[in-house]
Amino acid sequence: MKKVTKSVELPNRVMLPYVELGDPSGIPLVLLHGYADSWHTFELVLDHLPESIHAFALTQRGHGDASRPLAGYHPRDFAEDLAGFLDMLHLEAAVIAGGSSGGFVARRFAIDHPESTLGLVLMGSPFTLQNKSGVIELWDTTISKLTDPIDPSFVYDFQTSFLIQSVPQAFLKTMIQESLKVPARVWKATFKGLLEDHSSKELDQIQAPSLIIWGDRDTTLFLEDQKKLVAKIPDSQLLVYSGAGHGLYWEKPDRIAADLASFTKSLIN
């Protein structure tokens, strides 16, 4: 299915591209990409979602073809953009699903805007990035030293490092091209914002039913990390994908779509 990219300009003058699929009277589902990605990260998932789900996949500030303001790259800034997005599209509430670091934005939104959160889905998302030696090392040795133009070989290695199973080459090429659109300052500011995020201490404030999805071959996140999310988020459940890695919505888009649809529909039954 060909996806038409639309865009919306928020009151803060930030322009966000997005795609919209499904029945306008269906349950709203907003998909939030992770670090250095764009809405295209969910392109394979969108192909499998049923018409009954009113799906939105947006590109967040600084990424893809979105506006690139000089500041505002903490998860709380992305979450406030999301609030503005819902207002501009006249959506009173939606299921908010975040992939990888997009989960930080999704849960920040759920904490700050409970009345607008029908449900929360975290897909391959960390409990926290604080005190993780590998993450700090990545910042110290690589991310903090990035300069423009971003090296395509770095982006290729970065994107493919999360994969356990193969994905369509055309899709992978698109994702690398999207990441190359992100300027070095946004790579750095967004990563710094994730390192500074303290929302793991506020997860017990989340009121929405929550679904946590994790691949058991994820080399970045481990089961104990996901169990912490379940223990802290009151009404939550963990779904484990056997054989999937960190890029589980790239590797198993049909299953992700089915589980997103099932979870979303369960919220109104």
PDB file of C-alpha atoms in Angstrom:
ATOM      1  CA  MET A   1       0.000   0.000   0.000  1.00  0.00           C
ATOM      2  CA  LYS A   2       1.396   3.378  -0.999  1.00  0.00           C
ATOM      3  CA  LYS A   3       1.673   5.675   1.975  1.00  0.00           C
ATOM      4  CA  VAL A   4       1.131   9.390   1.503  1.00  0.00           C
ATOM      5  CA  THR A   5       3.212  11.615   3.752  1.00  0.00           C
ATOM      6  CA  LYS A   6       1.358  14.526   5.287  1.00  0.00           C
ATOM      7  CA  SER A   7       2.675  17.187   7.641  1.00  0.00           C
ATOM      8  CA  VAL A   8       1.441  19.347  10.470  1.00  0.00           C
ATOM      9  CA  GLU A   9       2.923  22.538  11.892  1.00  0.00           C
ATOM     10  CA  LEU A  10       2.609  22.715  15.652  1.00  0.00           C
ATOM     11  CA  PRO A  11       1.978  25.967  17.562  1.00  0.00           C
ATOM     12  CA  ASN A  12       5.700  25.964  18.476  1.00  0.00           C
ATOM     13  CA  ARG A  13       6.460  26.208  14.719  1.00  0.00           C
ATOM     14  CA  VAL A  14       7.855  22.659  14.549  1.00  0.00           C
ATOM     15  CA  MET A  15       6.746  20.807  11.421  1.00  0.00           C
ATOM     16  CA  LEU A  16       6.227  17.055  11.756  1.00  0.00           C
ATOM     17  CA  PRO A  17       5.714  14.725   8.777  1.00  0.00           C
ATOM     18  CA  TYR A  18       3.418  11.755   9.341  1.00  0.00           C
ATOM     19  CA  VAL A  19       1.431   9.067   7.579  1.00  0.00           C
ATOM     20  CA  GLU A  20      -2.140   8.179   8.440  1.00  0.00           C
ATOM     21  CA  LEU A  21      -3.841   4.897   7.596  1.00  0.00           C
ATOM     22  CA  GLY A  22      -7.060   3.106   8.492  1.00  0.00           C
ATOM     23  CA  ASP A  23     -10.642   3.967   9.299  1.00  0.00           C
ATOM     24  CA  PRO A  24     -10.932   7.570  10.603  1.00  0.00           C
ATOM     25  CA  SER A  25     -13.578   6.321  13.043  1.00  0.00           C
ATOM     26  CA  GLY A  26     -11.242   3.582  14.311  1.00  0.00           C
ATOM     27  CA  ILE A  27      -9.170   3.538  17.479  1.00  0.00           C
ATOM     28  CA  PRO A  28      -6.260   5.990  17.172  1.00  0.00           C
ATOM     29  CA  LEU A  29      -2.797   4.433  17.417  1.00  0.00           C
ATOM     30  CA  VAL A  30       0.289   6.666  17.295  1.00  0.00           C
ATOM     31  CA  LEU A  31       3.649   5.059  16.523  1.00  0.00           C
ATOM     32  CA  LEU A  32       6.842   6.762  17.751  1.00  0.00           C
ATOM     33  CA  HIS A  33      10.193   5.872  16.209  1.00  0.00           C
ATOM     34  CA  GLY A  34      13.461   5.562  18.060  1.00  0.00           C
ATOM     35  CA  TYR A  35      16.827   7.275  17.905  1.00  0.00           C
ATOM     36  CA  ALA A  36      17.905   8.620  14.483  1.00  0.00           C
ATOM     37  CA  ASP A  37      14.943   6.977  12.708  1.00  0.00           C
ATOM     38  CA  SER A  38      11.752   8.389  11.157  1.00  0.00           C
ATOM     39  CA  TRP A  39       8.182   7.248  10.535  1.00  0.00           C
ATOM     40  CA  HIS A  40       9.601   4.839   7.944  1.00  0.00           C
ATOM     41  CA  THR A  41      10.768   2.564  10.781  1.00  0.00           C
ATOM     42  CA  PHE A  42       7.137   1.358  11.004  1.00  0.00           C
ATOM     43  CA  GLU A  43       6.537   1.069   7.277  1.00  0.00           C
ATOM     44  CA  LEU A  44       6.493  -2.746   7.351  1.00  0.00           C
ATOM     45  CA  VAL A  45       4.207  -2.767  10.405  1.00  0.00           C
ATOM     46  CA  LEU A  46       1.718  -0.394   8.758  1.00  0.00           C
ATOM     47  CA  ASP A  47       1.358  -2.844   5.863  1.00  0.00           C
ATOM     48  CA  HIS A  48      -0.074  -5.419   8.276  1.00  0.00           C
ATOM     49  CA  LEU A  49      -2.353  -3.321  10.481  1.00  0.00           C
ATOM     50  CA  PRO A  50      -6.094  -3.923  10.010  1.00  0.00           C
ATOM     51  CA  GLU A  51      -8.259  -1.162   8.538  1.00  0.00           C
ATOM     52  CA  SER A  52     -10.106  -0.880  11.853  1.00  0.00           C
ATOM     53  CA  ILE A  53      -7.041   0.729  13.480  1.00  0.00           C
ATOM     54  CA  HIS A  54      -6.647   4.456  12.786  1.00  0.00           C
ATOM     55  CA  ALA A  55      -2.853   4.501  12.662  1.00  0.00           C
ATOM     56  CA  PHE A  56      -0.479   7.445  12.677  1.00  0.00           C
ATOM     57  CA  ALA A  57       3.280   7.146  12.307  1.00  0.00           C
ATOM     58  CA  LEU A  58       5.094  10.437  12.737  1.00  0.00           C
ATOM     59  CA  THR A  59       8.608  11.716  12.329  1.00  0.00           C
ATOM     60  CA  GLN A  60       9.773  13.553  15.422  1.00  0.00           C
ATOM     61  CA  ARG A  61      11.641  16.851  15.537  1.00  0.00           C
ATOM     62  CA  GLY A  62      15.182  16.819  14.198  1.00  0.00           C
ATOM     63  CA  HIS A  63      14.668  13.522  12.377  1.00  0.00           C
ATOM     64  CA  GLY A  64      13.891  12.623   8.768  1.00  0.00           C
ATOM     65  CA  ASP A  65      12.175  15.542   7.061  1.00  0.00           C
ATOM     66  CA  ALA A  66      10.893  17.168  10.266  1.00  0.00           C
ATOM     67  CA  SER A  67      11.927  20.631  11.428  1.00  0.00           C
ATOM     68  CA  ARG A  68      15.326  20.804  13.094  1.00  0.00           C
ATOM     69  CA  PRO A  69      15.113  23.430  15.851  1.00  0.00           C
ATOM     70  CA  LEU A  70      18.360  24.347  17.599  1.00  0.00           C
ATOM     71  CA  ALA A  71      17.153  22.992  20.951  1.00  0.00           C
ATOM     72  CA  GLY A  72      14.510  20.747  22.512  1.00  0.00           C
ATOM     73  CA  TYR A  73      15.712  17.148  22.206  1.00  0.00           C
ATOM     74  CA  HIS A  74      14.901  15.742  25.642  1.00  0.00           C
ATOM     75  CA  PRO A  75      12.130  13.092  25.796  1.00  0.00           C
ATOM     76  CA  ARG A  76       9.878  15.683  27.474  1.00  0.00           C
ATOM     77  CA  ASP A  77      10.265  17.957  24.424  1.00  0.00           C
ATOM     78  CA  PHE A  78       9.304  15.148  22.051  1.00  0.00           C
ATOM     79  CA  ALA A  79       6.370  14.287  24.338  1.00  0.00           C
ATOM     80  CA  GLU A  80       5.075  17.855  24.246  1.00  0.00           C
ATOM     81  CA  ASP A  81       5.325  17.802  20.455  1.00  0.00           C
ATOM     82  CA  LEU A  82       3.159  14.674  20.571  1.00  0.00           C
ATOM     83  CA  ALA A  83       0.591  16.493  22.712  1.00  0.00           C
ATOM     84  CA  GLY A  84       0.538  19.274  20.141  1.00  0.00           C
ATOM     85  CA  PHE A  85       0.198  16.729  17.350  1.00  0.00           C
ATOM     86  CA  LEU A  86      -2.887  15.164  18.941  1.00  0.00           C
ATOM     87  CA  ASP A  87      -4.424  18.606  19.468  1.00  0.00           C
ATOM     88  CA  MET A  88      -3.801  19.673  15.878  1.00  0.00           C
ATOM     89  CA  LEU A  89      -5.424  16.475  14.569  1.00  0.00           C
ATOM     90  CA  HIS A  90      -8.321  16.766  17.055  1.00  0.00           C
ATOM     91  CA  LEU A  91      -7.536  13.430  18.686  1.00  0.00           C
ATOM     92  CA  GLU A  92      -8.725  13.431  22.288  1.00  0.00           C
ATOM     93  CA  ALA A  93      -6.801  10.277  23.178  1.00  0.00           C
ATOM     94  CA  ALA A  94      -4.789   7.532  21.501  1.00  0.00           C
ATOM     95  CA  VAL A  95      -2.842   4.372  22.119  1.00  0.00           C
ATOM     96  CA  ILE A  96       0.799   5.485  22.189  1.00  0.00           C
ATOM     97  CA  ALA A  97       3.388   2.967  20.996  1.00  0.00           C
ATOM     98  CA  GLY A  98       7.115   3.675  21.143  1.00  0.00           C
ATOM     99  CA  GLY A  99       9.895   1.623  19.625  1.00  0.00           C
ATOM    100  CA  SER A 100      13.318   1.460  21.306  1.00  0.00           C
ATOM    101  CA  SER A 101      14.134   4.946  22.653  1.00  0.00           C
ATOM    102  CA  GLY A 102      10.767   6.095  21.293  1.00  0.00           C
ATOM    103  CA  GLY A 103       9.439   4.299  24.350  1.00  0.00           C
ATOM    104  CA  PHE A 104      10.988   7.030  26.518  1.00  0.00           C
ATOM    105  CA  VAL A 105       8.836   9.582  24.692  1.00  0.00           C
ATOM    106  CA  ALA A 106       5.741   7.370  24.858  1.00  0.00           C
ATOM    107  CA  ARG A 107       6.008   6.784  28.604  1.00  0.00           C
ATOM    108  CA  ARG A 108       6.815  10.462  29.282  1.00  0.00           C
ATOM    109  CA  PHE A 109       3.621  11.347  27.419  1.00  0.00           C
ATOM    110  CA  ALA A 110       1.653   8.731  29.375  1.00  0.00           C
ATOM    111  CA  ILE A 111       2.928  10.173  32.659  1.00  0.00           C
ATOM    112  CA  ASP A 112       2.287  13.811  31.741  1.00  0.00           C
ATOM    113  CA  HIS A 113      -0.933  13.354  29.753  1.00  0.00           C
ATOM    114  CA  PRO A 114      -2.863  10.428  31.280  1.00  0.00           C
ATOM    115  CA  GLU A 115      -6.189  11.759  29.979  1.00  0.00           C
ATOM    116  CA  SER A 116      -4.874  11.493  26.411  1.00  0.00           C
ATOM    117  CA  THR A 117      -3.371   8.008  26.757  1.00  0.00           C
ATOM    118  CA  LEU A 118      -5.732   5.112  26.022  1.00  0.00           C
ATOM    119  CA  GLY A 119      -2.918   2.602  26.241  1.00  0.00           C
ATOM    120  CA  LEU A 120       0.873   2.395  26.173  1.00  0.00           C
ATOM    121  CA  VAL A 121       3.049   0.010  24.167  1.00  0.00           C
ATOM    122  CA  LEU A 122       6.820  -0.237  24.627  1.00  0.00           C
ATOM    123  CA  MET A 123       8.640  -2.244  21.941  1.00  0.00           C
ATOM    124  CA  GLY A 124      12.247  -3.142  22.671  1.00  0.00           C
ATOM    125  CA  SER A 125      12.510  -0.159  24.984  1.00  0.00           C
ATOM    126  CA  PRO A 126      14.981   0.234  27.888  1.00  0.00           C
ATOM    127  CA  PHE A 127      14.084   0.691  31.540  1.00  0.00           C
ATOM    128  CA  THR A 128      16.783   3.368  31.726  1.00  0.00           C
ATOM    129  CA  LEU A 129      20.049   4.260  30.000  1.00  0.00           C
ATOM    130  CA  GLN A 130      21.625   5.614  33.152  1.00  0.00           C
ATOM    131  CA  ASN A 131      24.550   3.702  34.639  1.00  0.00           C
ATOM    132  CA  LYS A 132      24.845   1.460  31.563  1.00  0.00           C
ATOM    133  CA  SER A 133      28.559   1.210  30.759  1.00  0.00           C
ATOM    134  CA  GLY A 134      28.074   0.269  27.109  1.00  0.00           C
ATOM    135  CA  VAL A 135      25.827   3.256  26.488  1.00  0.00           C
ATOM    136  CA  ILE A 136      28.222   5.650  28.212  1.00  0.00           C
ATOM    137  CA  GLU A 137      31.092   4.215  26.180  1.00  0.00           C
ATOM    138  CA  LEU A 138      29.133   4.724  22.947  1.00  0.00           C
ATOM    139  CA  TRP A 139      28.589   8.364  23.906  1.00  0.00           C
ATOM    140  CA  ASP A 140      32.201   8.961  24.926  1.00  0.00           C
ATOM    141  CA  THR A 141      33.850   7.230  21.974  1.00  0.00           C
ATOM    142  CA  THR A 142      31.443   7.876  19.123  1.00  0.00           C
ATOM    143  CA  ILE A 143      28.241   9.907  19.471  1.00  0.00           C
ATOM    144  CA  SER A 144      29.805  12.892  21.249  1.00  0.00           C
ATOM    145  CA  LYS A 145      32.438  13.120  18.505  1.00  0.00           C
ATOM    146  CA  LEU A 146      30.096  13.035  15.481  1.00  0.00           C
ATOM    147  CA  THR A 147      30.484  15.775  12.879  1.00  0.00           C
ATOM    148  CA  ASP A 148      28.685  16.606   9.644  1.00  0.00           C
ATOM    149  CA  PRO A 149      28.345  15.022   7.242  1.00  0.00           C
ATOM    150  CA  ILE A 150      27.551  11.799   9.073  1.00  0.00           C
ATOM    151  CA  ASP A 151      29.592   8.883   7.726  1.00  0.00           C
ATOM    152  CA  PRO A 152      27.310   6.428   5.839  1.00  0.00           C
ATOM    153  CA  SER A 153      29.418   3.473   7.011  1.00  0.00           C
ATOM    154  CA  PHE A 154      28.831   4.486  10.632  1.00  0.00           C
ATOM    155  CA  VAL A 155      25.065   4.640  10.034  1.00  0.00           C
ATOM    156  CA  TYR A 156      25.078   1.257   8.283  1.00  0.00           C
ATOM    157  CA  ASP A 157      26.968  -0.347  11.165  1.00  0.00           C
ATOM    158  CA  PHE A 158      24.727   1.380  13.717  1.00  0.00           C
ATOM    159  CA  GLN A 159      21.464   0.251  12.121  1.00  0.00           C
ATOM    160  CA  THR A 160      22.537  -3.310  11.326  1.00  0.00           C
ATOM    161  CA  SER A 161      24.083  -3.866  14.757  1.00  0.00           C
ATOM    162  CA  PHE A 162      20.593  -4.291  16.220  1.00  0.00           C
ATOM    163  CA  LEU A 163      19.431  -6.940  13.750  1.00  0.00           C
ATOM    164  CA  ILE A 164      19.302 -10.671  14.387  1.00  0.00           C
ATOM    165  CA  GLN A 165      17.120 -11.627  11.424  1.00  0.00           C
ATOM    166  CA  SER A 166      17.310 -10.346   7.866  1.00  0.00           C
ATOM    167  CA  VAL A 167      15.063  -7.522   6.673  1.00  0.00           C
ATOM    168  CA  PRO A 168      14.239  -6.427   3.105  1.00  0.00           C
ATOM    169  CA  GLN A 169      17.264  -4.680   1.600  1.00  0.00           C
ATOM    170  CA  ALA A 170      15.169  -1.866   0.120  1.00  0.00           C
ATOM    171  CA  PHE A 171      13.741  -1.167   3.573  1.00  0.00           C
ATOM    172  CA  LEU A 172      17.184  -1.188   5.191  1.00  0.00           C
ATOM    173  CA  LYS A 173      18.453   1.202   2.530  1.00  0.00           C
ATOM    174  CA  THR A 174      15.557   3.566   3.287  1.00  0.00           C
ATOM    175  CA  MET A 175      16.312   3.501   6.997  1.00  0.00           C
ATOM    176  CA  ILE A 176      19.989   4.290   6.410  1.00  0.00           C
ATOM    177  CA  GLN A 177      19.003   7.188   4.148  1.00  0.00           C
ATOM    178  CA  GLU A 178      16.625   8.486   6.816  1.00  0.00           C
ATOM    179  CA  SER A 179      19.312   8.331   9.510  1.00  0.00           C
ATOM    180  CA  LEU A 180      21.727  10.224   7.262  1.00  0.00           C
ATOM    181  CA  LYS A 181      19.258  13.135   7.219  1.00  0.00           C
ATOM    182  CA  VAL A 182      19.822  13.652  10.957  1.00  0.00           C
ATOM    183  CA  PRO A 183      22.514  16.297  11.594  1.00  0.00           C
ATOM    184  CA  ALA A 184      25.307  15.579  14.061  1.00  0.00           C
ATOM    185  CA  ARG A 185      23.962  18.102  16.587  1.00  0.00           C
ATOM    186  CA  VAL A 186      20.639  16.221  16.731  1.00  0.00           C
ATOM    187  CA  TRP A 187      22.379  12.846  17.112  1.00  0.00           C
ATOM    188  CA  LYS A 188      24.224  14.348  20.084  1.00  0.00           C
ATOM    189  CA  ALA A 189      21.396  16.338  21.670  1.00  0.00           C
ATOM    190  CA  THR A 190      18.900  13.465  21.439  1.00  0.00           C
ATOM    191  CA  PHE A 191      21.353  10.950  22.892  1.00  0.00           C
ATOM    192  CA  LYS A 192      22.192  13.366  25.708  1.00  0.00           C
ATOM    193  CA  GLY A 193      18.478  13.791  26.428  1.00  0.00           C
ATOM    194  CA  LEU A 194      18.053  10.028  26.689  1.00  0.00           C
ATOM    195  CA  LEU A 195      20.992   9.785  29.088  1.00  0.00           C
ATOM    196  CA  GLU A 196      19.434  12.499  31.251  1.00  0.00           C
ATOM    197  CA  ASP A 197      15.956  10.951  31.293  1.00  0.00           C
ATOM    198  CA  HIS A 198      14.716  10.092  34.799  1.00  0.00           C
ATOM    199  CA  SER A 199      11.254   8.791  33.912  1.00  0.00           C
ATOM    200  CA  SER A 200      12.106   5.313  35.226  1.00  0.00           C
ATOM    201  CA  LYS A 201      11.450   6.816  38.672  1.00  0.00           C
ATOM    202  CA  GLU A 202       7.933   7.900  37.654  1.00  0.00           C
ATOM    203  CA  LEU A 203       6.662   4.785  35.890  1.00  0.00           C
ATOM    204  CA  ASP A 204       4.317   3.990  38.763  1.00  0.00           C
ATOM    205  CA  GLN A 205       2.342   7.108  37.775  1.00  0.00           C
ATOM    206  CA  ILE A 206       1.293   5.573  34.446  1.00  0.00           C
ATOM    207  CA  GLN A 207      -2.452   4.968  34.529  1.00  0.00           C
ATOM    208  CA  ALA A 208      -3.008   3.426  31.103  1.00  0.00           C
ATOM    209  CA  PRO A 209      -2.963  -0.327  30.433  1.00  0.00           C
ATOM    210  CA  SER A 210       0.498  -1.121  29.077  1.00  0.00           C
ATOM    211  CA  LEU A 211       2.004  -3.764  26.816  1.00  0.00           C
ATOM    212  CA  ILE A 212       5.753  -4.386  26.849  1.00  0.00           C
ATOM    213  CA  ILE A 213       7.184  -6.339  23.908  1.00  0.00           C
ATOM    214  CA  TRP A 214      10.740  -7.682  23.871  1.00  0.00           C
ATOM    215  CA  GLY A 215      12.751 -10.029  21.658  1.00  0.00           C
ATOM    216  CA  ASP A 216      14.654 -12.714  23.533  1.00  0.00           C
ATOM    217  CA  ARG A 217      17.680 -12.316  21.254  1.00  0.00           C
ATOM    218  CA  ASP A 218      17.994  -8.604  21.905  1.00  0.00           C
ATOM    219  CA  THR A 219      21.715  -7.963  22.449  1.00  0.00           C
ATOM    220  CA  THR A 220      21.031  -4.442  23.782  1.00  0.00           C
ATOM    221  CA  LEU A 221      18.294  -5.088  26.342  1.00  0.00           C
ATOM    222  CA  PHE A 222      18.006  -8.021  28.673  1.00  0.00           C
ATOM    223  CA  LEU A 223      15.071  -9.736  30.352  1.00  0.00           C
ATOM    224  CA  GLU A 224      15.836  -8.256  33.771  1.00  0.00           C
ATOM    225  CA  ASP A 225      15.510  -4.797  32.223  1.00  0.00           C
ATOM    226  CA  GLN A 226      12.047  -5.626  30.901  1.00  0.00           C
ATOM    227  CA  LYS A 227      10.968  -7.192  34.193  1.00  0.00           C
ATOM    228  CA  LYS A 228      11.770  -3.862  35.875  1.00  0.00           C
ATOM    229  CA  LEU A 229       9.339  -2.124  33.506  1.00  0.00           C
ATOM    230  CA  VAL A 230       6.597  -4.636  34.326  1.00  0.00           C
ATOM    231  CA  ALA A 231       7.251  -4.340  38.052  1.00  0.00           C
ATOM    232  CA  LYS A 232       7.108  -0.529  37.976  1.00  0.00           C
ATOM    233  CA  ILE A 233       4.213   0.085  35.550  1.00  0.00           C
ATOM    234  CA  PRO A 234       0.982  -0.815  37.418  1.00  0.00           C
ATOM    235  CA  ASP A 235      -1.271  -2.350  34.732  1.00  0.00           C
ATOM    236  CA  SER A 236       1.320  -3.911  32.436  1.00  0.00           C
ATOM    237  CA  GLN A 237       2.130  -7.211  30.778  1.00  0.00           C
ATOM    238  CA  LEU A 238       5.234  -8.561  29.056  1.00  0.00           C
ATOM    239  CA  LEU A 239       5.135 -10.284  25.681  1.00  0.00           C
ATOM    240  CA  VAL A 240       8.328 -12.097  24.637  1.00  0.00           C
ATOM    241  CA  TYR A 241       9.137 -12.750  20.973  1.00  0.00           C
ATOM    242  CA  SER A 242      11.258 -15.851  20.568  1.00  0.00           C
ATOM    243  CA  GLY A 243      14.112 -15.402  18.118  1.00  0.00           C
ATOM    244  CA  ALA A 244      13.687 -11.649  17.671  1.00  0.00           C
ATOM    245  CA  GLY A 245      16.338  -9.019  18.290  1.00  0.00           C
ATOM    246  CA  HIS A 246      16.201  -5.348  19.227  1.00  0.00           C
ATOM    247  CA  GLY A 247      14.740  -4.443  15.836  1.00  0.00           C
ATOM    248  CA  LEU A 248      11.698  -6.646  16.437  1.00  0.00           C
ATOM    249  CA  TYR A 249       9.275  -4.383  14.531  1.00  0.00           C
ATOM    250  CA  TRP A 250      11.596  -4.664  11.523  1.00  0.00           C
ATOM    251  CA  GLU A 251      12.078  -8.410  11.892  1.00  0.00           C
ATOM    252  CA  LYS A 252       8.518  -9.433  12.829  1.00  0.00           C
ATOM    253  CA  PRO A 253       6.276  -6.637  11.522  1.00  0.00           C
ATOM    254  CA  ASP A 254       3.291  -8.914  10.941  1.00  0.00           C
ATOM    255  CA  ARG A 255       3.320 -10.149  14.533  1.00  0.00           C
ATOM    256  CA  ILE A 256       3.855  -6.636  15.910  1.00  0.00           C
ATOM    257  CA  ALA A 257       0.883  -5.411  13.860  1.00  0.00           C
ATOM    258  CA  ALA A 258      -1.307  -8.264  15.104  1.00  0.00           C
ATOM    259  CA  ASP A 259      -0.352  -7.666  18.736  1.00  0.00           C
ATOM    260  CA  LEU A 260      -0.803  -3.907  18.430  1.00  0.00           C
ATOM    261  CA  ALA A 261      -4.252  -4.433  16.920  1.00  0.00           C
ATOM    262  CA  SER A 262      -5.256  -7.006  19.543  1.00  0.00           C
ATOM    263  CA  PHE A 263      -4.078  -4.811  22.427  1.00  0.00           C
ATOM    264  CA  THR A 264      -5.721  -1.711  20.977  1.00  0.00           C
ATOM    265  CA  LYS A 265      -9.064  -3.449  20.450  1.00  0.00           C
ATOM    266  CA  SER A 266      -8.976  -4.931  23.967  1.00  0.00           C
ATOM    267  CA  LEU A 267      -9.046  -1.427  25.433  1.00  0.00           C
ATOM    268  CA  ILE A 268     -12.591  -0.778  24.246  1.00  0.00           C
ATOM    269  CA  ASN A 269     -14.118  -4.208  24.835  1.00  0.00           C
TER     270      ASN A 269
END
